[in-house]
PDB file of C-alpha atoms in Angstrom:
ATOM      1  CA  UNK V   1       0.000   0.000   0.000  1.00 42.00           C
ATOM      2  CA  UNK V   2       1.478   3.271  -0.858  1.00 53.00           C
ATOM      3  CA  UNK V   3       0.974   6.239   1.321  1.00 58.00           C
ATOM      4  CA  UNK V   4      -0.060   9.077  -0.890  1.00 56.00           C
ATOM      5  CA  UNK V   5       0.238  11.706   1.383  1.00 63.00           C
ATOM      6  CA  UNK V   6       3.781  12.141   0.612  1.00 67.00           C
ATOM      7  CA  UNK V   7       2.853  12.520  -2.785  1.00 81.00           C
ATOM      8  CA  UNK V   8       0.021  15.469  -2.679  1.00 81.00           C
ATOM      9  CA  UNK V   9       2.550  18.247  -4.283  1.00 88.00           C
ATOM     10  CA  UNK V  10       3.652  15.962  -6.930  1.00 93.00           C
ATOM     11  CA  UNK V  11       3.399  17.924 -10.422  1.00 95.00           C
ATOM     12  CA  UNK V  12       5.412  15.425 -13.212  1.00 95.00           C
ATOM     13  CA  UNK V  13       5.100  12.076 -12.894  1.00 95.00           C
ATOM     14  CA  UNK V  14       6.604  11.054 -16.351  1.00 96.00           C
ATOM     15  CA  UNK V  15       6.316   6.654 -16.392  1.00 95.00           C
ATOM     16  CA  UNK V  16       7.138   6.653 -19.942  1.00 96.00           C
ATOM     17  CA  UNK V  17       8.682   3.575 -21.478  1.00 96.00           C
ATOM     18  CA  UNK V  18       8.119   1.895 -18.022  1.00 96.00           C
ATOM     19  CA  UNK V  19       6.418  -1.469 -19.290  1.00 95.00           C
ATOM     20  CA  UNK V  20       3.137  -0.201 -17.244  1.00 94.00           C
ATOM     21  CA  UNK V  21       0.506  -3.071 -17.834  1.00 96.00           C
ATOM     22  CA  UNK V  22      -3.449  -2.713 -17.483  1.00 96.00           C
ATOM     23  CA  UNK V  23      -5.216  -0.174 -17.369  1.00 96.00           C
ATOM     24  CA  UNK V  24      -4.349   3.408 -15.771  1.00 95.00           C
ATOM     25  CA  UNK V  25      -4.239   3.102 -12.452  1.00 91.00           C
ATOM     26  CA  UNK V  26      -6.740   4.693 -10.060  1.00 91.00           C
ATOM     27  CA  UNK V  27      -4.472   6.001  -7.509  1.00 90.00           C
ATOM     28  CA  UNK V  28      -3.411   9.036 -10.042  1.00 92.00           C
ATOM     29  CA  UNK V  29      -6.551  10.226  -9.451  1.00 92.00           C
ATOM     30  CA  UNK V  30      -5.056  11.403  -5.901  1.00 91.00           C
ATOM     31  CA  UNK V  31      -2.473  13.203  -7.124  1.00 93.00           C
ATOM     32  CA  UNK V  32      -4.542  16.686  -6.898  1.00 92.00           C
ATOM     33  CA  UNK V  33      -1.921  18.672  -7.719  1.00 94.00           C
ATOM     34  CA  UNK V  34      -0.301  16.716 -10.909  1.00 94.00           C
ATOM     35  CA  UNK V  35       0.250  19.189 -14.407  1.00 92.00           C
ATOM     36  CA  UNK V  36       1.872  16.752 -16.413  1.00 93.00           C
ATOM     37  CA  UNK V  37       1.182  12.985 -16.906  1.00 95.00           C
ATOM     38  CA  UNK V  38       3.521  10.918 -18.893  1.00 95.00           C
ATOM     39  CA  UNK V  39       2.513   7.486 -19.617  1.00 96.00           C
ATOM     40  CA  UNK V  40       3.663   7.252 -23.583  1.00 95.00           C
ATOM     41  CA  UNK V  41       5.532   3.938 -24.745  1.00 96.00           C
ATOM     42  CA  UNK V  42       3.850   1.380 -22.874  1.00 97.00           C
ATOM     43  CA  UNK V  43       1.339  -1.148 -22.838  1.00 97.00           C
ATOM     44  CA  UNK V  44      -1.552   0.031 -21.188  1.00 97.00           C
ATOM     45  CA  UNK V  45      -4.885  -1.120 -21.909  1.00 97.00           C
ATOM     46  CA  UNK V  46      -8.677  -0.468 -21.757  1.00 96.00           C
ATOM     47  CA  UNK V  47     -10.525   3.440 -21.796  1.00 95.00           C
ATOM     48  CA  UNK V  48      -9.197   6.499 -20.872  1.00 94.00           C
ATOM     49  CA  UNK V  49     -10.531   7.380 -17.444  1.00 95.00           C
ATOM     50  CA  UNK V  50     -13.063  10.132 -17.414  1.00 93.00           C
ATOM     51  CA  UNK V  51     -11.480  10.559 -13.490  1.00 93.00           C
ATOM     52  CA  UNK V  52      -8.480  12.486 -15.435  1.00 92.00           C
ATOM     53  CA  UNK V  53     -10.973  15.582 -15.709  1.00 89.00           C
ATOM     54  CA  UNK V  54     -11.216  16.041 -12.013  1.00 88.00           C
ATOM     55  CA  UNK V  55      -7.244  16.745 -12.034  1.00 91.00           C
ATOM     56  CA  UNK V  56      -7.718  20.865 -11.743  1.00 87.00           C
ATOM     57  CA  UNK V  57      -4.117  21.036 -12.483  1.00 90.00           C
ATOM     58  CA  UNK V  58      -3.689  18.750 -15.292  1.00 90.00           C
ATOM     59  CA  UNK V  59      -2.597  20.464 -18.847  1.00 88.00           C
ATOM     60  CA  UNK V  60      -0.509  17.651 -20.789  1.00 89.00           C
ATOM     61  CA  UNK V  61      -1.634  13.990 -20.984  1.00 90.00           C
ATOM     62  CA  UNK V  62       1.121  12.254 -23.163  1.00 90.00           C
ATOM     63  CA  UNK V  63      -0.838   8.642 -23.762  1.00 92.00           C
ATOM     64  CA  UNK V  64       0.703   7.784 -27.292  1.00 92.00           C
ATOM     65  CA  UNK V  65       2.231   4.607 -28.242  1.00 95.00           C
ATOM     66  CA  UNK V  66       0.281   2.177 -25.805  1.00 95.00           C
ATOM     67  CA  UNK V  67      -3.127  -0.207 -26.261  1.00 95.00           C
ATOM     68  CA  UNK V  68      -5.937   2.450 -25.381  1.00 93.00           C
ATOM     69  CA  UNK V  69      -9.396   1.850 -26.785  1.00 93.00           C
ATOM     70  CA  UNK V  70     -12.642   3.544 -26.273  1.00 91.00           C
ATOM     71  CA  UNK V  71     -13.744   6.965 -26.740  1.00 89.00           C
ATOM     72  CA  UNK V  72     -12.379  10.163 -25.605  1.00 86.00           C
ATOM     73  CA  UNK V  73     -14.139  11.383 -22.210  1.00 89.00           C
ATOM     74  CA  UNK V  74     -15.475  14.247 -22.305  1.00 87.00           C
ATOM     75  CA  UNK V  75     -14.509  15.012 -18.941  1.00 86.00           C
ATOM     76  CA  UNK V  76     -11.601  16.131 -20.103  1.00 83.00           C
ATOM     77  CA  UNK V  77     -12.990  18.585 -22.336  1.00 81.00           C
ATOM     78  CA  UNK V  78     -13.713  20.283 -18.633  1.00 77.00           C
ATOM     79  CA  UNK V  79     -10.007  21.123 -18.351  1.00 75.00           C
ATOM     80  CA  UNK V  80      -9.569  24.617 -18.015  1.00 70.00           C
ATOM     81  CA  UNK V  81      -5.435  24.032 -18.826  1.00 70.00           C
ATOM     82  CA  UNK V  82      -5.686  21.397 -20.690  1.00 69.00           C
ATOM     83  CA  UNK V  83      -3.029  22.114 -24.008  1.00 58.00           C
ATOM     84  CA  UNK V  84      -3.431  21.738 -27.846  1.00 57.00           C
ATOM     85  CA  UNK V  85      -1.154  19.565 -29.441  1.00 53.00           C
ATOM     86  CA  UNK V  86       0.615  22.317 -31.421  1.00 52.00           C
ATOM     87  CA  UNK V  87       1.714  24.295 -27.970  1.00 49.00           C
ATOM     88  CA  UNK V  88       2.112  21.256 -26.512  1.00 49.00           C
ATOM     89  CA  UNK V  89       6.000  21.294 -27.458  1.00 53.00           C
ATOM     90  CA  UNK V  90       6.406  23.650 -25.021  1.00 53.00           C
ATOM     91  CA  UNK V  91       6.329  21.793 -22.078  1.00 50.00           C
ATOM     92  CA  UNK V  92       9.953  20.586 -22.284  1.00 53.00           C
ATOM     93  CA  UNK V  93      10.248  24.166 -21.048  1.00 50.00           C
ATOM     94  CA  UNK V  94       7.960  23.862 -18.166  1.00 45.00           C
ATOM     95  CA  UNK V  95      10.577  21.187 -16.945  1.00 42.00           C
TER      96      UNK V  95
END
């Protein structure tokens, strides 16, 4: 069991190219404070959870390269940060 309360200011979690299995897990949807999700290059399966719009801070969701199937939420449509693809290429400068 992981104790997210060490974890509440967390604001990049990049798991790219990690080998992640299933589908996204659950617990990200504790991480309140998260901007920037990477979870590109693995092998992740099933919908992309409509729980990703209640992330107020979330702007860049990097899913490519992985098994997802379903529909888009529209959750995330509710996203006041959330980026286009074309100024998305900015965020290396966030880091």
């Amino acid at each position: 069991m992981v104790d997210f309360d060490g974890f509440q200011n967390l604001r990049v979690l990049n798991m790219a190219g990690t080998n992640l299995t299933g589908e996204i897990p659950v617990w990200l949807s504790k991480l309140k404070n998260l901007e920037i999700l990477h979870l590109e290059n693995n092998q992740i399966t099933g919908p992309i959870p409509s729980w990703l719009g209640i992330l107020p801070r979330l702007f860049y969701i990097s899913l490519s390269n992985n098994r997802i199937s379903g529909e888009f939420p529209k959750q995330l449509c509710r996203l006041p940060r959330l980026l286009y693809e074309h100024i998305a290429s900015q965020v290396d400068k966030y880091e």
